[in-house]
Amino acid sequence: MALFSNRKRDKTVVPSAADGSKNAGLEAQPGTAPLISVIIPVYNSMPYLTELLNSLETQDLAAEKFEVIAVNDGSTDFGDEILDIYAKRNANFRIIHQDNSGWPGKPRNVGIDHARGDYVFFCDADDRLGSEALRRMTSYATTHDLDILIPRMVGIGGRRVQQGFFAKTRPEISLEFVLASLSPQKMIRRRLIEQHQIRFREDKVRLEDGMAMVQAYVAAERISILADYDYYEIRLRSDGQNISVGKIDPAGYVASLSHIARTVRNHTQQDAAYTRRLMAGLFTRKALSFYEGRRFMKYTPEARQAWVDHHRKYLDEFIATDRETVFNPARLVKVELIARGDLAALERLATGEIEATANPVVEKIRAADSTLEVVLTSPAGAPVPKALLFEDRESKTTVNAELVATASHTYVAKFAHHALIAQIPRLGNALVHYSETDRRRISLPEEAGEVVHGGVRVYRTAYGYLSVDTRKAQRG
């Protein structure tokens, strides 16, 4: 969802509820509790907010069976007015206006306090739901008597999701499995939330959603993943205002991670081996990613040192010994360096990763009567390249050529003009194929210019990559 700031709301809040917030729309009706309460913290989420509200308005679940509780956290982008419009035309939409709290925790808690459904479902205001989502989710949850349901998520706007996590429906999953997902987009039995007094942290702290989710996980008897439909579309905002892309403070982040780990450990401590495995899984997912080459080296030297210092404390508390039993060999190298506080060695590893994963670079392009020849260099630490290919941007069909080594890390590939024209009807991207999971774009230096031969144009894109244009050749 959007970044929350500490700006004050321009309008005067007119109290009408016990918490002093201003309400619009549905008031609680005894005896008419819905199946599900959809809780949405809203702060400056236009124009995406209307997409979410439209997707809720068009749900095929009967309106009396669900309620929407949108908590406007002092928006200044007319989102408050949009919310009130939707509330006027939908009897099951309730809007709560409050001064800006600075973070999504408080509006989520306010939503919980006002919820009447058997289940609550947390949405972010810049995402959207499939039109059948609520009906399918409530039907599955009630049929299987679930405490927590995790609906399949898909990314929009370039947002990445865990494909493997949502690969199939899983009627019952373990704590170890569910810890791979700490985001709040879950449907949780409201009685469980109330019995265990689960609430979100309201101060500006990272992983506040993960801390609340883990409280629910350890209290739940049955958790399922429902993956038979695209239930939830999670967005990467084009304006860069997702909270997840903001600056992260190492001390606060690792403190939150440690809080999550303690919650888990308190629940599983009777099985020491299992607990250690869970602690290692959390560290793998929520700590080691900061040490990926480019990401780590983008931090200042002071920030890199801070990450190492705080992650070292985590290891000392939760996995002080026998780390080789819970980390694979590749990860163990970094883990042991962190445990020793060896920043210099971690920086060398990161630099090596950057070099090994760099893009190949064109040295020269030569055109003959019926062929196109590309000479390139491959990064020193990269695997041996298998082929150079041109991939059509629309159909994804490819024209492949073997890469022949001519010197250390230097290779040449030859393409027949007629093959390019036949398989690439318009535009194609050039890539080096290293493996099924490693295909890299090819950098073309600006000074290399472009080559046009036989109607085939080989050129540099705006982002500096090698591409081919066969449109002139197609016209003859």
XYZ file of C-alpha atoms in Angstrom:
476
model
C 0.000 0.000 0.000
C 1.023 3.646 -0.133
C 3.708 5.148 2.060
C 2.157 6.671 5.190
C 3.402 10.054 6.360
C 2.731 12.012 9.518
C 0.798 14.809 7.836
C -2.307 16.069 9.595
C -5.691 15.745 7.952
C -6.959 19.028 6.479
C -10.598 18.434 7.412
C -12.030 18.496 10.890
C -13.001 15.016 12.047
C -16.555 14.904 13.355
C -16.763 12.264 16.113
C -19.646 9.828 15.911
C -18.079 6.566 17.066
C -16.599 5.444 20.345
C -13.064 5.922 19.019
C -13.765 9.467 17.864
C -13.642 8.633 14.162
C -16.093 9.817 11.552
C -18.167 7.047 9.982
C -20.072 6.851 6.730
C -22.214 4.017 5.448
C -23.390 0.876 7.188
C -23.905 0.896 10.956
C -23.656 -2.359 12.898
C -26.924 -4.321 12.845
C -27.357 -6.964 15.569
C -28.134 -10.392 14.160
C -27.005 -9.612 10.631
C -23.315 -10.478 10.888
C -21.727 -11.054 7.465
C -19.461 -13.957 6.567
C -16.454 -11.740 5.967
C -15.219 -8.236 6.745
C -12.796 -6.791 4.192
C -10.511 -4.324 5.977
C -8.682 -1.688 3.921
C -6.265 0.910 5.305
C -6.334 3.848 2.879
C -3.780 6.602 2.492
C -3.256 8.485 -0.800
C -3.967 5.469 -2.977
C -5.614 7.196 -5.930
C -6.138 6.314 -8.733
C -5.691 2.672 -7.714
C -8.270 2.895 -4.938
C -11.154 3.019 -7.409
C -9.970 -0.239 -8.993
C -10.128 -1.999 -5.639
C -13.526 -0.526 -4.792
C -14.877 -1.503 -8.214
C -13.605 -5.043 -7.722
C -15.394 -5.204 -4.365
C -18.557 -3.659 -5.753
C -18.747 -6.350 -8.455
C -18.192 -9.379 -6.208
C -20.587 -12.230 -6.955
C -21.061 -12.905 -3.235
C -24.375 -11.485 -2.012
C -23.848 -8.029 -0.520
C -25.411 -8.967 2.812
C -22.767 -11.673 3.253
C -19.776 -9.337 3.264
C -18.888 -5.896 4.513
C -16.160 -3.516 3.405
C -14.513 -1.440 6.127
C -12.225 1.191 4.616
C -10.271 3.244 7.140
C -9.166 6.515 5.581
C -5.939 7.460 7.342
C -6.019 11.176 6.536
C -5.722 10.978 2.742
C -5.032 14.243 0.921
C -5.630 13.007 -2.644
C -9.481 13.082 -2.696
C -9.546 9.425 -1.760
C -11.746 10.309 1.221
C -14.410 11.733 -1.083
C -14.229 8.715 -3.378
C -14.756 6.418 -0.409
C -17.853 8.325 0.678
C -19.312 8.084 -2.837
C -18.960 4.305 -2.816
C -20.442 4.090 0.681
C -23.547 5.995 -0.432
C -24.285 3.517 -3.194
C -23.301 0.322 -1.347
C -25.095 -0.450 1.909
C -22.374 -2.915 2.912
C -19.521 -0.378 2.598
C -18.521 1.388 5.804
C -16.002 4.253 5.770
C -14.097 5.444 8.823
C -12.183 8.726 8.586
C -9.347 9.462 11.003
C -6.314 11.715 11.303
C -3.180 10.374 9.674
C -1.410 7.867 11.921
C 1.700 7.512 9.776
C 1.612 3.728 9.218
C -0.957 1.060 8.256
C -1.081 -0.631 11.667
C -3.591 1.695 13.316
C -6.130 1.764 10.448
C -6.018 -2.036 10.300
C -6.664 -2.210 14.047
C -9.551 0.241 13.751
C -10.968 -1.979 11.024
C -10.687 -5.035 13.268
C -12.456 -3.184 16.086
C -15.398 -2.397 13.791
C -15.547 -5.767 12.002
C -18.590 -8.016 12.399
C -17.769 -10.839 9.992
C -16.949 -14.422 10.886
C -13.676 -13.812 9.054
C -11.620 -10.713 8.362
C -9.598 -10.223 5.198
C -6.893 -7.585 4.911
C -6.547 -5.763 1.582
C -4.258 -2.934 0.544
C -5.903 0.017 -1.160
C -3.802 -0.151 -4.327
C -4.561 -3.814 -5.099
C -7.719 -5.511 -6.378
C -9.726 -8.745 -6.162
C -11.037 -11.201 -8.705
C -14.821 -10.929 -9.048
C -15.409 -14.407 -7.572
C -12.847 -14.075 -4.788
C -14.986 -13.543 -1.688
C -17.579 -16.175 -2.600
C -14.954 -18.824 -3.305
C -12.899 -17.951 -0.231
C -15.781 -17.984 2.253
C -17.221 -21.167 0.776
C -13.902 -23.001 1.069
C -13.152 -21.691 4.548
C -16.534 -22.593 6.009
C -16.611 -25.997 4.318
C -13.180 -26.901 5.695
C -13.559 -25.121 9.057
C -10.403 -23.056 8.566
C -8.782 -20.611 10.921
C -6.705 -18.983 8.170
C -7.092 -19.028 4.395
C -4.359 -17.738 2.091
C -5.759 -16.979 -1.379
C -3.633 -17.183 -4.500
C -1.957 -13.868 -5.324
C -0.751 -12.685 -8.731
C 1.417 -9.663 -9.424
C 0.417 -6.648 -11.506
C 2.488 -3.664 -12.597
C 5.654 -5.753 -12.419
C 5.084 -6.950 -8.835
C 6.668 -10.324 -8.117
C 4.950 -13.037 -6.103
C 6.087 -16.435 -4.860
C 4.964 -18.688 -7.708
C 5.877 -21.882 -5.877
C 3.937 -20.912 -2.767
C 0.727 -20.615 -4.791
C 1.420 -23.512 -7.175
C -1.508 -25.589 -5.925
C -4.282 -25.692 -3.358
C -3.046 -27.083 -0.050
C -5.859 -28.012 2.384
C -3.538 -27.968 5.376
C -0.057 -26.474 5.660
C 2.561 -26.513 8.373
C 3.929 -23.588 10.319
C 7.220 -24.056 8.489
C 5.494 -23.692 5.126
C 3.320 -20.708 6.012
C 6.262 -18.736 7.425
C 7.314 -18.163 3.824
C 4.472 -15.614 3.635
C 4.354 -12.818 6.205
C 2.262 -10.328 4.211
C -1.194 -9.438 5.594
C -3.346 -10.576 2.652
C -4.922 -13.409 4.620
C -8.466 -14.329 5.615
C -8.476 -15.019 9.363
C -11.229 -16.196 11.670
C -12.232 -13.134 13.693
C -12.809 -15.194 16.824
C -9.151 -16.285 16.726
C -8.029 -12.655 16.447
C -10.140 -11.608 19.407
C -9.349 -14.605 21.618
C -5.610 -14.090 21.191
C -5.794 -10.273 21.188
C -3.948 -10.039 17.888
C -3.314 -6.481 16.744
C -0.858 -4.707 14.459
C 1.900 -2.508 15.832
C 0.835 1.109 15.364
C 4.259 2.739 15.420
C 6.342 3.119 12.267
C 8.087 -0.229 12.332
C 9.007 -2.670 9.584
C 7.426 -6.136 9.436
C 4.521 -5.003 11.615
C 2.258 -7.109 9.400
C 4.538 -10.130 9.772
C 4.487 -9.824 13.556
C 0.682 -9.908 13.570
C 0.480 -12.718 11.033
C 2.846 -14.936 13.014
C 0.711 -14.448 16.130
C -2.214 -15.769 14.104
C -0.208 -18.634 12.607
C 0.879 -20.062 15.948
C -2.666 -19.773 17.314
C -4.352 -21.393 14.305
C -5.323 -25.050 14.177
C -5.800 -25.219 10.419
C -4.333 -23.049 7.650
C -4.966 -23.576 3.928
C -3.740 -22.165 0.628
C -6.436 -21.800 -2.035
C -4.857 -21.628 -5.492
C -7.627 -22.544 -7.949
C -8.290 -18.933 -9.013
C -6.505 -15.581 -9.204
C -8.007 -14.192 -6.007
C -5.793 -11.233 -5.191
C -3.901 -8.964 -7.587
C -1.046 -7.275 -5.747
C 0.430 -4.188 -7.380
C 3.831 -2.608 -7.791
C 2.884 1.058 -7.954
C 4.265 3.039 -10.861
C 4.829 6.024 -8.542
C 7.122 3.960 -6.307
C 4.991 4.557 -3.203
C 4.732 0.965 -1.997
C 5.972 0.792 1.586
C 8.184 -2.152 0.651
C 10.378 0.005 -1.606
C 11.179 2.616 1.038
C 14.404 2.984 2.999
C 14.988 0.292 5.619
C 16.702 0.862 8.959
C 18.848 -2.202 9.826
C 18.345 -1.953 13.594
C 14.562 -1.675 13.407
C 14.159 -4.294 10.717
C 16.236 -6.937 12.494
C 14.504 -6.129 15.786
C 11.170 -6.897 14.099
C 12.560 -10.093 12.588
C 13.815 -11.138 16.022
C 10.371 -10.454 17.500
C 8.851 -12.769 14.886
C 11.469 -15.416 15.623
C 10.769 -15.266 19.369
C 7.035 -15.687 18.773
C 7.739 -18.793 16.715
C 10.318 -20.140 19.163
C 7.960 -19.748 22.116
C 5.467 -21.934 20.265
C 7.886 -24.640 19.047
C 10.625 -24.730 21.676
C 9.762 -28.281 22.762
C 11.238 -29.458 19.449
C 14.710 -27.903 19.335
C 15.685 -29.218 15.886
C 12.438 -28.006 14.315
C 12.811 -24.617 15.981
C 16.352 -24.194 14.650
C 15.125 -25.026 11.159
C 12.399 -22.388 11.413
C 14.888 -19.804 12.702
C 17.168 -20.566 9.753
C 14.272 -20.311 7.303
C 13.372 -16.859 8.590
C 16.997 -15.763 8.309
C 17.285 -17.133 4.778
C 14.192 -15.297 3.558
C 14.392 -12.097 5.593
C 18.138 -11.537 6.070
C 20.318 -13.168 3.425
C 18.551 -11.326 0.603
C 20.208 -8.104 1.814
C 23.602 -9.618 0.937
C 22.860 -10.207 -2.748
C 25.660 -8.555 -4.700
C 24.129 -5.415 -6.193
C 21.757 -4.821 -3.308
C 24.469 -5.093 -0.659
C 26.946 -2.863 -2.471
C 24.333 -0.137 -3.025
C 24.328 0.510 0.713
C 26.844 2.917 2.199
C 29.787 1.303 4.027
C 28.174 2.369 7.305
C 24.871 0.723 6.382
C 26.619 -2.478 5.312
C 28.367 -2.610 8.676
C 25.054 -2.028 10.454
C 23.375 -4.913 8.626
C 26.205 -7.245 9.577
C 26.198 -6.124 13.214
C 22.462 -6.604 13.693
C 22.196 -9.849 11.737
C 25.089 -11.175 13.785
C 23.017 -10.587 16.930
C 20.167 -12.594 15.399
C 22.486 -15.522 14.719
C 23.936 -15.320 18.231
C 20.467 -15.502 19.768
C 18.739 -18.039 17.554
C 21.370 -20.151 15.723
C 24.592 -19.808 17.669
C 26.008 -23.250 16.833
C 25.761 -26.102 14.320
C 24.671 -23.778 11.549
C 25.843 -26.287 8.955
C 22.842 -28.466 9.868
C 20.248 -25.871 8.832
C 21.878 -23.937 5.960
C 22.931 -25.362 2.615
C 26.630 -24.984 1.698
C 26.122 -21.968 -0.578
C 24.206 -20.005 2.069
C 26.420 -21.201 4.889
C 29.397 -19.294 3.471
C 27.625 -15.964 3.925
C 26.042 -16.976 7.218
C 29.418 -17.803 8.771
C 30.923 -14.540 7.514
C 28.037 -12.630 9.085
C 28.465 -14.567 12.332
C 32.147 -13.587 12.378
C 31.379 -9.986 11.441
C 33.695 -10.204 8.419
C 32.429 -7.266 6.373
C 35.427 -7.208 4.025
C 34.865 -10.824 2.968
C 31.145 -10.192 2.458
C 31.969 -7.200 0.260
C 34.349 -9.338 -1.801
C 31.640 -11.963 -2.254
C 29.113 -9.321 -3.287
C 31.526 -7.791 -5.794
C 32.180 -11.232 -7.245
C 28.438 -11.856 -7.601
C 28.026 -8.567 -9.438
C 30.787 -9.452 -11.847
C 29.469 -12.981 -12.383
C 25.914 -11.823 -13.109
C 26.800 -8.877 -15.350
C 25.495 -8.658 -18.899
C 27.625 -9.831 -21.807
C 28.920 -6.959 -23.950
C 29.153 -6.651 -27.740
C 32.687 -6.120 -29.029
C 31.799 -5.779 -32.704
C 29.101 -6.554 -35.247
C 30.012 -7.560 -38.794
C 27.665 -7.978 -41.754
C 28.505 -10.087 -44.793
C 26.480 -10.976 -47.886
C 24.050 -13.302 -46.147
C 25.118 -13.406 -42.517
C 25.283 -11.288 -39.411
C 28.211 -11.908 -37.072
C 28.218 -10.828 -33.422
C 31.382 -10.846 -31.310
C 30.891 -10.466 -27.557
C 32.600 -10.898 -24.211
C 30.998 -12.819 -21.362
C 31.551 -11.855 -17.685
C 34.570 -13.584 -16.179
C 32.623 -15.281 -13.401
C 29.666 -16.334 -15.544
C 28.992 -19.913 -16.695
C 30.061 -20.950 -20.183
C 27.430 -19.502 -22.554
C 25.526 -21.999 -24.671
C 24.008 -19.852 -27.396
C 23.136 -16.380 -28.596
C 19.531 -15.935 -29.596
C 17.236 -13.294 -31.012
C 13.756 -13.524 -29.487
C 10.700 -12.008 -31.136
C 9.166 -9.513 -28.711
C 5.593 -10.603 -29.359
C 5.573 -14.312 -30.213
C 8.726 -15.174 -28.200
C 9.945 -17.403 -31.051
C 13.727 -17.496 -31.283
C 16.572 -17.737 -33.746
C 19.542 -19.441 -32.113
C 23.220 -19.523 -33.007
C 26.056 -21.376 -31.338
C 28.598 -19.241 -29.515
C 32.117 -20.248 -30.506
C 34.983 -19.279 -28.203
C 37.727 -17.286 -29.924
C 39.647 -16.154 -26.841
C 39.237 -16.110 -23.073
C 35.603 -15.059 -22.411
C 35.219 -13.914 -26.034
C 32.724 -15.594 -28.348
C 31.328 -15.216 -31.858
C 27.913 -16.162 -33.256
C 26.700 -16.082 -36.868
C 23.123 -15.650 -38.048
C 21.704 -16.117 -41.534
C 19.717 -13.114 -42.739
C 16.887 -15.289 -44.034
C 16.483 -16.978 -40.622
C 16.175 -13.636 -38.837
C 13.659 -12.365 -41.372
C 11.613 -15.571 -41.202
C 11.404 -15.793 -37.404
C 11.466 -12.123 -36.354
C 8.693 -10.318 -38.264
C 9.281 -6.972 -36.551
C 11.478 -6.504 -33.484
C 13.596 -8.933 -31.511
C 15.763 -8.849 -28.385
C 19.226 -10.391 -28.275
C 20.072 -12.652 -25.332
C 22.824 -15.001 -24.256
C 21.548 -18.358 -23.034
C 23.558 -19.679 -20.086
C 20.951 -22.066 -18.657
C 17.191 -22.531 -18.509
C 17.048 -20.055 -15.627
C 19.805 -17.703 -16.779
C 19.259 -15.749 -19.984
C 20.783 -12.285 -20.135
C 20.299 -9.278 -22.361
C 23.396 -8.177 -24.262
C 24.807 -4.697 -23.711
C 25.700 -2.717 -26.820
C 28.080 0.198 -26.095
C 26.877 3.536 -27.403
C 30.006 4.043 -29.482
C 29.351 0.792 -31.350
C 26.555 2.411 -33.335
C 24.142 0.359 -35.426
C 24.505 -1.912 -38.443
C 22.008 -2.059 -41.316
C 22.452 -4.763 -43.912
C 19.967 -6.336 -46.297
C 17.088 -4.540 -44.614
C 18.030 -5.947 -41.198
C 18.888 -3.284 -38.634
C 20.892 -4.207 -35.532
C 20.719 -1.362 -33.030
C 21.028 -0.179 -29.423
C 17.810 0.241 -27.414
C 17.126 3.167 -25.106
C 18.336 0.984 -22.227
C 21.554 0.070 -24.011
C 20.735 -3.467 -25.144
C 21.276 -5.189 -28.489
C 18.115 -5.625 -30.581
C 17.154 -6.339 -34.185
C 14.577 -4.696 -36.471
C 13.558 -6.616 -39.620
C 10.605 -4.467 -40.723
C 12.403 -2.952 -43.704
C 13.495 -6.385 -44.890
C 9.910 -7.647 -44.538
C 8.708 -4.886 -46.869
C 11.298 -5.977 -49.419
